[in-house]
mmCIF file of C-alpha atoms in Angstrom:
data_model
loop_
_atom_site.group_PDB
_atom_site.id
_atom_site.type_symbol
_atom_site.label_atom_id
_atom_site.label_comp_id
_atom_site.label_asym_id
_atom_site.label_seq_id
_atom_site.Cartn_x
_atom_site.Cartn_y
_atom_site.Cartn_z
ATOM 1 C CA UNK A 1 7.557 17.701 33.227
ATOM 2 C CA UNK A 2 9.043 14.748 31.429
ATOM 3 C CA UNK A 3 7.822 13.854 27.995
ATOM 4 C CA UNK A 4 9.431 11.805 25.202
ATOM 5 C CA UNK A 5 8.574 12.986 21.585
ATOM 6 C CA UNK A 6 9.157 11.421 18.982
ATOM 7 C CA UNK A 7 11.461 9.210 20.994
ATOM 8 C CA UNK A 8 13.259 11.798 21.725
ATOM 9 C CA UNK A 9 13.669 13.029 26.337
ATOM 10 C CA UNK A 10 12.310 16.568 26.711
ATOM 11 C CA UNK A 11 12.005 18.540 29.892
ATOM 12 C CA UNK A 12 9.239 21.202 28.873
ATOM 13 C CA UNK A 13 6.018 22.525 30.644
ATOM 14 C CA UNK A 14 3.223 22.529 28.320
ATOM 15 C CA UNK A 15 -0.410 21.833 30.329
ATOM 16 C CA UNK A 16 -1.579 20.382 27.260
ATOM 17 C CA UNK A 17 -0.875 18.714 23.375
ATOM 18 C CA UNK A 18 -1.857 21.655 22.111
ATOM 19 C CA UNK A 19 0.857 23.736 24.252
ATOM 20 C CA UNK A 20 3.658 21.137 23.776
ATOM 21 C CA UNK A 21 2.955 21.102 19.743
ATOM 22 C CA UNK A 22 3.486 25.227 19.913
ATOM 23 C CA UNK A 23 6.232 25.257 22.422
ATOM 24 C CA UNK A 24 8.063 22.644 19.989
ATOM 25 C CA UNK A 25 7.146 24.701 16.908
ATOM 26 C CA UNK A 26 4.903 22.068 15.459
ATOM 27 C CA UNK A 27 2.139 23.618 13.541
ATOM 28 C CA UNK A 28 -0.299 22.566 10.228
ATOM 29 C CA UNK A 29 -2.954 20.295 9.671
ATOM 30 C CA UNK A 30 -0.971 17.818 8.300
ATOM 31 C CA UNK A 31 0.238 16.397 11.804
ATOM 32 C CA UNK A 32 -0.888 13.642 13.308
ATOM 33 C CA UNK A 33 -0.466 13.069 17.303
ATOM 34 C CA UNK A 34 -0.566 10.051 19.602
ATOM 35 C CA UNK A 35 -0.223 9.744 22.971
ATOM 36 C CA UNK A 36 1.320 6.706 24.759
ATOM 37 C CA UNK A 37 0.308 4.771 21.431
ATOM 38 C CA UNK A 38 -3.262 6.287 20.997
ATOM 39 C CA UNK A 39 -4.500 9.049 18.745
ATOM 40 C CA UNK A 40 -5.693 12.280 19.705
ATOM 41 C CA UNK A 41 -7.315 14.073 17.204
ATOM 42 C CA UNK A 42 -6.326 17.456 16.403
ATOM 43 C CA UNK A 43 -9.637 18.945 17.838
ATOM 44 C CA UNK A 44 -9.188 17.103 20.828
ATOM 45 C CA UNK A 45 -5.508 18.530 21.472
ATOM 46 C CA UNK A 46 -6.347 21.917 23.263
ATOM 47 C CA UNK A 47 -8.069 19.922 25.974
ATOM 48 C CA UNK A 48 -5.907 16.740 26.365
ATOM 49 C CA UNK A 49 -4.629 17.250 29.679
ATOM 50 C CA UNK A 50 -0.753 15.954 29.263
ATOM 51 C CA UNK A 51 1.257 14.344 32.093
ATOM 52 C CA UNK A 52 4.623 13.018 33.323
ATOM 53 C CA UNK A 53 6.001 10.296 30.995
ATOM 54 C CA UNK A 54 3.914 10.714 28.600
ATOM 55 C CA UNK A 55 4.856 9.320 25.105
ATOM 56 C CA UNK A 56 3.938 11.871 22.389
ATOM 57 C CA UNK A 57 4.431 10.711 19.119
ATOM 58 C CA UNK A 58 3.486 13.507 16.084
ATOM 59 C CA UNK A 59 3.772 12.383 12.433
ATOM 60 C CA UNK A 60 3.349 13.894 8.915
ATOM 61 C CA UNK A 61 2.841 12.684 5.722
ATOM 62 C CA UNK A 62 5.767 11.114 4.126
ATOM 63 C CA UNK A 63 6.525 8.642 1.050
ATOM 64 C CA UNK A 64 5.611 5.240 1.153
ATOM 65 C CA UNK A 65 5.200 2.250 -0.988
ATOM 66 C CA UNK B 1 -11.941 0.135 -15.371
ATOM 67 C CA UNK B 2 -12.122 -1.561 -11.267
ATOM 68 C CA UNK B 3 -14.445 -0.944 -8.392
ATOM 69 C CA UNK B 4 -12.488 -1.109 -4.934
ATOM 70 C CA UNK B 5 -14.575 -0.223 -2.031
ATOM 71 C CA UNK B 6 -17.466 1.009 -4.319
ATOM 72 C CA UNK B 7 -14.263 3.876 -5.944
ATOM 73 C CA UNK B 8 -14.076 3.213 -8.969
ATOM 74 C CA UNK B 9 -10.269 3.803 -10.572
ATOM 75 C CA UNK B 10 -9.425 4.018 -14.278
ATOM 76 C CA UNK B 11 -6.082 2.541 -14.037
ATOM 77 C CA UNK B 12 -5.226 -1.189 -12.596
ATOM 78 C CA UNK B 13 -1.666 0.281 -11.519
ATOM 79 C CA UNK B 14 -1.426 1.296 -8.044
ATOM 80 C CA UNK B 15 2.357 2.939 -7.380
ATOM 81 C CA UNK B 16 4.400 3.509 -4.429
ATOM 82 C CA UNK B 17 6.127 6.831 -3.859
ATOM 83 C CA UNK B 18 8.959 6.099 -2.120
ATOM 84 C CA UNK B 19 12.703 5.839 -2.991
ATOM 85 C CA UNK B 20 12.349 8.400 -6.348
ATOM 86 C CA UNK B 21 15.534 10.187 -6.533
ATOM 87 C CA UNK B 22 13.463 13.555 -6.464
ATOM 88 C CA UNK B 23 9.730 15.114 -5.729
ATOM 89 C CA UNK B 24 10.047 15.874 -9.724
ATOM 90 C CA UNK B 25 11.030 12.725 -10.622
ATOM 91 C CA UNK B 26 8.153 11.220 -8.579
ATOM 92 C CA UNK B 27 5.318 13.089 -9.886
ATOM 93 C CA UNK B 28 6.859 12.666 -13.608
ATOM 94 C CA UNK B 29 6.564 8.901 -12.845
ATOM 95 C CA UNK B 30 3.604 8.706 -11.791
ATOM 96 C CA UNK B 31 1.993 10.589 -14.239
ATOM 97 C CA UNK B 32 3.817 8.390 -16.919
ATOM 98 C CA UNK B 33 2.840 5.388 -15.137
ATOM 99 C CA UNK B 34 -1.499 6.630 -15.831
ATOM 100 C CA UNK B 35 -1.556 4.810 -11.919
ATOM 101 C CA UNK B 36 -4.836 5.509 -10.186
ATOM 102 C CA UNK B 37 -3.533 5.687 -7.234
ATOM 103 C CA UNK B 38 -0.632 6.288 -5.091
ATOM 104 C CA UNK B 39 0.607 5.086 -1.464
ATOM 105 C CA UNK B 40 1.883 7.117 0.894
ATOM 106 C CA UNK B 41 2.659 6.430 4.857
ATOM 107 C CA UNK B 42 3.070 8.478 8.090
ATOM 108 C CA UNK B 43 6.608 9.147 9.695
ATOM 109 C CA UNK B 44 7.904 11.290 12.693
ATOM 110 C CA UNK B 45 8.109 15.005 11.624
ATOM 111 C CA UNK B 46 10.878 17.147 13.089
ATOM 112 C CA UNK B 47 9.886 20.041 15.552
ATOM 113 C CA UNK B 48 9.400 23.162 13.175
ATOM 114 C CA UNK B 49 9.913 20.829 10.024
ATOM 115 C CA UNK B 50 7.768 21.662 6.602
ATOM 116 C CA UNK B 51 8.541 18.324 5.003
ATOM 117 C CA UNK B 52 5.005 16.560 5.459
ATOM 118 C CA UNK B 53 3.546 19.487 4.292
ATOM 119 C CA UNK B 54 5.360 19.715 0.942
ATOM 120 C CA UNK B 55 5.258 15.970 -0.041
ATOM 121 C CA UNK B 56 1.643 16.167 0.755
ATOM 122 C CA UNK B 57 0.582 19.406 -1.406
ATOM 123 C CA UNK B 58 2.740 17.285 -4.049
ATOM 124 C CA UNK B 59 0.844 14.295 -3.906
ATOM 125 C CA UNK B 60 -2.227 16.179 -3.371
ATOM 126 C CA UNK B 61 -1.225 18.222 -6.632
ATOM 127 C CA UNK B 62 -1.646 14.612 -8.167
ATOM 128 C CA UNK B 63 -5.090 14.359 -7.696
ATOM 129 C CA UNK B 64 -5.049 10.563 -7.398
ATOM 130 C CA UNK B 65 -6.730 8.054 -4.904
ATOM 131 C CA UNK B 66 -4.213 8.245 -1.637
ATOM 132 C CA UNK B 67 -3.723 4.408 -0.145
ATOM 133 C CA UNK B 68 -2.012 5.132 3.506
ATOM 134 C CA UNK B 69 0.034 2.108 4.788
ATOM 135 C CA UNK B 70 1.029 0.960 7.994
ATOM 136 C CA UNK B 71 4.616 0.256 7.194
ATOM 137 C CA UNK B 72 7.006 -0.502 9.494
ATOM 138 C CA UNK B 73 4.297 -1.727 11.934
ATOM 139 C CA UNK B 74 4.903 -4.802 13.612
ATOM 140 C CA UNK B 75 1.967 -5.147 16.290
ATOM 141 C CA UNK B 76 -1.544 -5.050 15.638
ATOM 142 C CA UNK B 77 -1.587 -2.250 18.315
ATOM 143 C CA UNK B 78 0.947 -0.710 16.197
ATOM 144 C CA UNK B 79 -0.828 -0.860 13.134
ATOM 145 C CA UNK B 80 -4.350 0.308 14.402
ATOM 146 C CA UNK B 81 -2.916 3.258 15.701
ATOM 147 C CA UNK B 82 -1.197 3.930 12.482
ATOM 148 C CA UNK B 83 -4.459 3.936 10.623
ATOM 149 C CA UNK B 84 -6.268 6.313 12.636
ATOM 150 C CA UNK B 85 -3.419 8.823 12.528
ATOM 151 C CA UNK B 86 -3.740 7.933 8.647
ATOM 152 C CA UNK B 87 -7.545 8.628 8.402
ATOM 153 C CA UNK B 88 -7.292 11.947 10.035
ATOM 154 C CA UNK B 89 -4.123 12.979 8.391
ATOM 155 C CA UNK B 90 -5.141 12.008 4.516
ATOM 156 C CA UNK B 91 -8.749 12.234 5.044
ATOM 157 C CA UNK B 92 -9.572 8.785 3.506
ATOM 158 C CA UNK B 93 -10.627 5.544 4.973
ATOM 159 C CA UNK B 94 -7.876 3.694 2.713
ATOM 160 C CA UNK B 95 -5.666 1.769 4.718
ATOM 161 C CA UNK B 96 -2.824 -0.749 3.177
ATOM 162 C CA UNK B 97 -2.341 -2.798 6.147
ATOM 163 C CA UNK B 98 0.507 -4.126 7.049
ATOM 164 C CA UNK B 99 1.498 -6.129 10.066
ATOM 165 C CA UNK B 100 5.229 -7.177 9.809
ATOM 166 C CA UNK B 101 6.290 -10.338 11.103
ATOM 167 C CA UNK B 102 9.675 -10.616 9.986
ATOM 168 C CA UNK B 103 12.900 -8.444 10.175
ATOM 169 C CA UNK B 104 14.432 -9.838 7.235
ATOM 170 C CA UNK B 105 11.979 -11.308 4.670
ATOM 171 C CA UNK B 106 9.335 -8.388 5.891
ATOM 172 C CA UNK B 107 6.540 -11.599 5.573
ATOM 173 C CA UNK B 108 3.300 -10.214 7.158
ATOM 174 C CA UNK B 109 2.276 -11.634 10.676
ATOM 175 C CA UNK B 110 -0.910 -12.855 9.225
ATOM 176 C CA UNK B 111 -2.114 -13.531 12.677
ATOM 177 C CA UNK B 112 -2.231 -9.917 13.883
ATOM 178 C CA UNK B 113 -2.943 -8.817 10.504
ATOM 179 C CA UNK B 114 -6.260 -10.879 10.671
ATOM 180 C CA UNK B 115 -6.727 -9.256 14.241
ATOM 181 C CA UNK B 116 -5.688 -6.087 13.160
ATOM 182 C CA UNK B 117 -7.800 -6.057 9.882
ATOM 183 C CA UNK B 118 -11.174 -7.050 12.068
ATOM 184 C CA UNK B 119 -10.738 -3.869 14.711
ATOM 185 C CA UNK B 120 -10.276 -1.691 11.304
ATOM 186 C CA UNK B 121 -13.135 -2.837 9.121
ATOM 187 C CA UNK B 122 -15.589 -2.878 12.305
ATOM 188 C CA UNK B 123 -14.185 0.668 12.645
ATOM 189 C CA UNK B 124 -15.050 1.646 8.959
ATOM 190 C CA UNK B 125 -11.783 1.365 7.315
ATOM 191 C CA UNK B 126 -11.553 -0.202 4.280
ATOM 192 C CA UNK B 127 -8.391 -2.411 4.226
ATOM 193 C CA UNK B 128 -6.110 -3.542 1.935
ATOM 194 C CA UNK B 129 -4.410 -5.849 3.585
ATOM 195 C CA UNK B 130 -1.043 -6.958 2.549
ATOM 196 C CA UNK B 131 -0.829 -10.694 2.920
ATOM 197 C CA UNK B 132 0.656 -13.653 1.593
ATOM 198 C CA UNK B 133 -0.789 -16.002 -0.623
ATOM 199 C CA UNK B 134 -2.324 -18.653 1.474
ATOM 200 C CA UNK B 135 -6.025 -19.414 1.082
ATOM 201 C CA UNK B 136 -6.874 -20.361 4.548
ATOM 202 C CA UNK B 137 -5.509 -16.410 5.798
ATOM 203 C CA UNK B 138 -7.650 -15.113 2.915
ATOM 204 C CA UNK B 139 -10.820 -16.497 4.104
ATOM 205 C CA UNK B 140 -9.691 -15.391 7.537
ATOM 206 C CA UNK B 141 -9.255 -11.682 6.263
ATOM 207 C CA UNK B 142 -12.591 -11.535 3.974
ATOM 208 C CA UNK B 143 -14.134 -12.727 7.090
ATOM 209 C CA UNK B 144 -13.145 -9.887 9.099
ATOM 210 C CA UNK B 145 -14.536 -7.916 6.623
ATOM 211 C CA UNK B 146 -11.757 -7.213 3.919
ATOM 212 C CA UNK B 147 -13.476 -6.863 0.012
ATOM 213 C CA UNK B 148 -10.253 -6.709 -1.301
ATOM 214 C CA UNK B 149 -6.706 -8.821 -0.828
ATOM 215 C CA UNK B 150 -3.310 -7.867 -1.957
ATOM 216 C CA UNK B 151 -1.214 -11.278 -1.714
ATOM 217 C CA UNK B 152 2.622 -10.406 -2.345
ATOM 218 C CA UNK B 153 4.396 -12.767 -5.000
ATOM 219 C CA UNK B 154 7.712 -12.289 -3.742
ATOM 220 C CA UNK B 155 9.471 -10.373 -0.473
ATOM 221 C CA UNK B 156 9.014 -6.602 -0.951
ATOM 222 C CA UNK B 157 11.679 -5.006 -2.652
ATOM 223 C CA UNK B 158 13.215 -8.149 -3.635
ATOM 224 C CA UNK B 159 12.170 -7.880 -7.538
ATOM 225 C CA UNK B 160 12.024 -11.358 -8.029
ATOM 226 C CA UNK B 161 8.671 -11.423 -9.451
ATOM 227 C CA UNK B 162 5.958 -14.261 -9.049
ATOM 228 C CA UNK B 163 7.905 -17.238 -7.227
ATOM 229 C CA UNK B 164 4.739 -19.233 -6.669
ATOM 230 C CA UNK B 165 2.551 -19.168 -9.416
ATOM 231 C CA UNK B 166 0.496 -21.809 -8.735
ATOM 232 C CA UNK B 167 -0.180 -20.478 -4.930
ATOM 233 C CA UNK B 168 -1.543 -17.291 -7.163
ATOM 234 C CA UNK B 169 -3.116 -19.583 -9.691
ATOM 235 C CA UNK B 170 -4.935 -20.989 -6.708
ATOM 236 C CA UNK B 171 -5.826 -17.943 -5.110
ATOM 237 C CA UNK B 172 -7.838 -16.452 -8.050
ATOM 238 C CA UNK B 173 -9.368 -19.589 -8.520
ATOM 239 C CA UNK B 174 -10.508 -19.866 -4.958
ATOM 240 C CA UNK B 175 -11.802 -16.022 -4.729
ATOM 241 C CA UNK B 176 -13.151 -15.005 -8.202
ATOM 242 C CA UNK B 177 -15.264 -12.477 -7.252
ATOM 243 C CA UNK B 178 -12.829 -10.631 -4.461
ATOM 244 C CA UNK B 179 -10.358 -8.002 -5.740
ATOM 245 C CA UNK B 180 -7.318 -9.479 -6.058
ATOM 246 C CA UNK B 181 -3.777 -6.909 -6.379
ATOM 247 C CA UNK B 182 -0.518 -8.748 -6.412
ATOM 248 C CA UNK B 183 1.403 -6.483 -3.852
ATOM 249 C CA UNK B 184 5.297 -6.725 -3.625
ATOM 250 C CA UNK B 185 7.969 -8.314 -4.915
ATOM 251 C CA UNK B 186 7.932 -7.674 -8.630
ATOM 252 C CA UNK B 187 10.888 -6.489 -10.545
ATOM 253 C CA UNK B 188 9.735 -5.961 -13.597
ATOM 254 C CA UNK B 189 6.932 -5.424 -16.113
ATOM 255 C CA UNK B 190 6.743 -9.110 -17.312
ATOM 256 C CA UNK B 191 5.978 -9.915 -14.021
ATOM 257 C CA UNK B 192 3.070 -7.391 -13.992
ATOM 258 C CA UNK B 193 1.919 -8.921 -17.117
ATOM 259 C CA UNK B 194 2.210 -11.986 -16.170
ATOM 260 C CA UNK B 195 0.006 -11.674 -12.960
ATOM 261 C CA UNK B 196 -2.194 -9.777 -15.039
ATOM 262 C CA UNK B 197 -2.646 -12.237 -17.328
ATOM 263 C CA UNK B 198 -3.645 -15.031 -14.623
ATOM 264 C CA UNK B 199 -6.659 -12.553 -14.123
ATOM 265 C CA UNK B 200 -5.449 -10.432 -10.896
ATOM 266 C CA UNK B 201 -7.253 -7.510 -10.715
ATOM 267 C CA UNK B 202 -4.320 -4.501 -10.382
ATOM 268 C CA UNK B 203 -0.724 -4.712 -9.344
ATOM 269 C CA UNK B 204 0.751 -2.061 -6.242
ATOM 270 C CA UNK B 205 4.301 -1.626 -6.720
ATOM 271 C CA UNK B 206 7.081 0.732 -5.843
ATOM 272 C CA UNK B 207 10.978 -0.446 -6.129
ATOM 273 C CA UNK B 208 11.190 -1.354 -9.271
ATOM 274 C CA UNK B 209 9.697 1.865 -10.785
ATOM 275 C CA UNK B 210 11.447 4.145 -8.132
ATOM 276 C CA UNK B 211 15.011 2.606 -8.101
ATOM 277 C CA UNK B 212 15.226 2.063 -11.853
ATOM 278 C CA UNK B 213 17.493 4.016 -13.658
ATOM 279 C CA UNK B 214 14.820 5.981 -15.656
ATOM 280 C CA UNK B 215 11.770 5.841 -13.282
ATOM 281 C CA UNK B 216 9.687 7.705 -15.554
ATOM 282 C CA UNK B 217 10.360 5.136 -18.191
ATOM 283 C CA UNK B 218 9.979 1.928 -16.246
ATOM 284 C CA UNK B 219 6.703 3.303 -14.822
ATOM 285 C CA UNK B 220 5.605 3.783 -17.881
ATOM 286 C CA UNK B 221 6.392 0.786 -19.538
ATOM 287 C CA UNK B 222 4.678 -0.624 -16.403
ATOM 288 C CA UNK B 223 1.581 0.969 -17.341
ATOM 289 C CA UNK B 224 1.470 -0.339 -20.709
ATOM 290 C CA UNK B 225 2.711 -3.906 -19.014
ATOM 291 C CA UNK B 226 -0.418 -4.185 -16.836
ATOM 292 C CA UNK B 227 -3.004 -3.026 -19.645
ATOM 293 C CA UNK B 228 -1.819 -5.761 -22.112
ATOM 294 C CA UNK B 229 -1.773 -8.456 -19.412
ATOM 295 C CA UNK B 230 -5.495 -7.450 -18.383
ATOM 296 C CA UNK B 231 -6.517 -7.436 -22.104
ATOM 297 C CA UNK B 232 -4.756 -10.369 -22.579
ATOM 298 C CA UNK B 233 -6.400 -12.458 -19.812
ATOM 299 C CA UNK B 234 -9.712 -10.378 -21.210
ATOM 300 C CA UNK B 235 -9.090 -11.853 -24.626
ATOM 301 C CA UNK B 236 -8.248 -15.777 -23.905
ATOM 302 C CA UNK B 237 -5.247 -16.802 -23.719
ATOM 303 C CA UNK B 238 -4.021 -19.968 -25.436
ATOM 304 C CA UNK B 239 -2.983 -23.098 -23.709
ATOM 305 C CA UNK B 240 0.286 -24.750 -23.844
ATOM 306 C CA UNK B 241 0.644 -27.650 -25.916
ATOM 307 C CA UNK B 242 3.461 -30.143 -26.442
ATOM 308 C CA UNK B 243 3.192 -30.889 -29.647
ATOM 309 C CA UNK B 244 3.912 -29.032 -32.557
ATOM 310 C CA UNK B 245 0.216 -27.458 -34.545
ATOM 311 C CA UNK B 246 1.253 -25.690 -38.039
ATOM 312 C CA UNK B 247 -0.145 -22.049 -38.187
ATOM 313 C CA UNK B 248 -0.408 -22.371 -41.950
ATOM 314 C CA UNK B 249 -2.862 -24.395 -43.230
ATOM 315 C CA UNK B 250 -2.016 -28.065 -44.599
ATOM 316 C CA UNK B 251 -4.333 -28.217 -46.771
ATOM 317 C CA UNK B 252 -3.659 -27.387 -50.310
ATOM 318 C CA UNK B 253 -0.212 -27.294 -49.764
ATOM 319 C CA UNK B 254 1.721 -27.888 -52.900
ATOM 320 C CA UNK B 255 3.523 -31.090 -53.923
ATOM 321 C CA UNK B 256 6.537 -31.090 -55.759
ATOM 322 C CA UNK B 257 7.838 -34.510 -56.482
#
């Protein structure tokens, strides 16, 4: 399947956002995921179903002004 | 002492915590600084990466009021999205809200920032939106359901301090009774003062303290800036006069002829 995240191509199987985040070693409460520019919370990620194309995007906390 | 969103913060200095040439050097400035509360934002975290997770058990180490932002954002869409990921990342409703409308001056696009600022305060955010000083916008924004404004008085990062003080003269005048924190643009604590002292309520800045060349000192001598200008606009400040009044009394001044 073909995903882009974090603008970057990937060719990965992961079923779900919870898969892709562990395949991609992403792990903590800290993230933050959207997919194709809407959030999915992070109790919601075990079930969101992902597909081809998606857009993932996963962000953490970072400075700011 | 000020009330935003029924939170009440000790300190009318809200600081940025970007551009601080280390984690150390950040949390020593914003301690010096007595701010209330810091801003932080949301940016793409590298597969395996720890970085969120240290800045944020350092700013969490803080224990201050956390204002996310939507930086960078330049679409209402954009910008919504931001502040959800925000609210379930930092666990506050707090959003600054930006909607950029230009590359180069970074001016808010007060148009989706109005839009933007109506989906997120029917959601339950409460926004800080950063706008521009123009009264009509402001009316537009506390009609969507902002309680609190944070005009800019110059382009962010540009240090140039208030370059329209009679648009922010204006703008307290008009809106006495709305928080009111001057948001980008000043350089240096003068400038804080001087907002201050027209009677705005707090001051969020970030460039100036952070690319100083002793951040720990210029955020503190921020913090002492913004305390005298409130006092001072608490305490009545004098108007200008063209003439010439003696301080010393006149009378029974001694004549030597």
């Amino acid at each position: 399947m073909k995903l882009t995240v974090n603008g970057e191509a990937h060719e990965i199987t992961a079923a779900t956002l919870a898969e892709l985040l562990a395949a991609l070693d992403y792990e903590g409460n800290w993230l933050a995921t959207a997919v194709n520019s809407d959030l999915v919370h992070a109790t919601e990620r075990a079930l969101f179903q992902l597909k081809d194309g998606d857009r993932i995007e996963i962000l953490s906390p970072m400075q700011g002004g | 002492m000020i009330e935003l969103y029924g939170t009440k913060l000790s300190s009318r200095l809200l600081l940025g915590t970007a551009q601080y040439p280390s984690p150390a050097i950040l949390a020593d400035a914003v301690k010096a600084s007595c701010a209330s509360a810091v801003t932080v934002s949301l940016r793409r975290e590298m597969a395996g990466g720890k970085g969120g997770e240290k800045f944020w058990s350092l700013i969490q180490s803080l224990r201050l009021h956390v204002l996310p932002n939507t930086a960078g954002c330049h679409s209402v869409k954009e910008a919504v999205t931001t502040a959800k990921m925000a609210r379930e990342v930092f666990g506050t409703n707090w959003i600054k809200l930006e909607v950029i409308g230009n590359h180069d001056t970074l001016q808010p696009d007060v148009f989706g920032l109005v839009e933007a600022a109506r989906i997120l305060c029917d959601d339950g955010f409460a926004v800080f939106p950063y706008t521009t000083d123009d009264l009509v916008v402001a009316e537009r924004l506390l009609e969507a359901g902002c309680r609190v404004l944070m005009p800019w008085c110059a382009p962010i990062g540009s240090a140039l301090g208030p370059v329209n003080i009679t648009a922010l003269r204006s703008m307290r005048g008009h809106f006495p009774d709305v928080p009111l924190i001057v948001d980008a643009g000043l350089g240096r604590p003068s400038h804080a003062a001087l907002v201050m002292e027209l009677g705005f309520d707090a001051v969020l800045l970030n460039t100036a303290v952070a690319k100083a060349a002793d951040p720990i000192g210029m955020a503190r001598a921020f913090g002492k800036a913004v305390d005298a200008g409130r006092e001072a606009y608490r305490s009545g400040l004098l108007e200008p006069r063209d003439l010439a009044v003696p301080s010393t009394p006149t009378i029974g001044r001694a004549v030597f002829q």
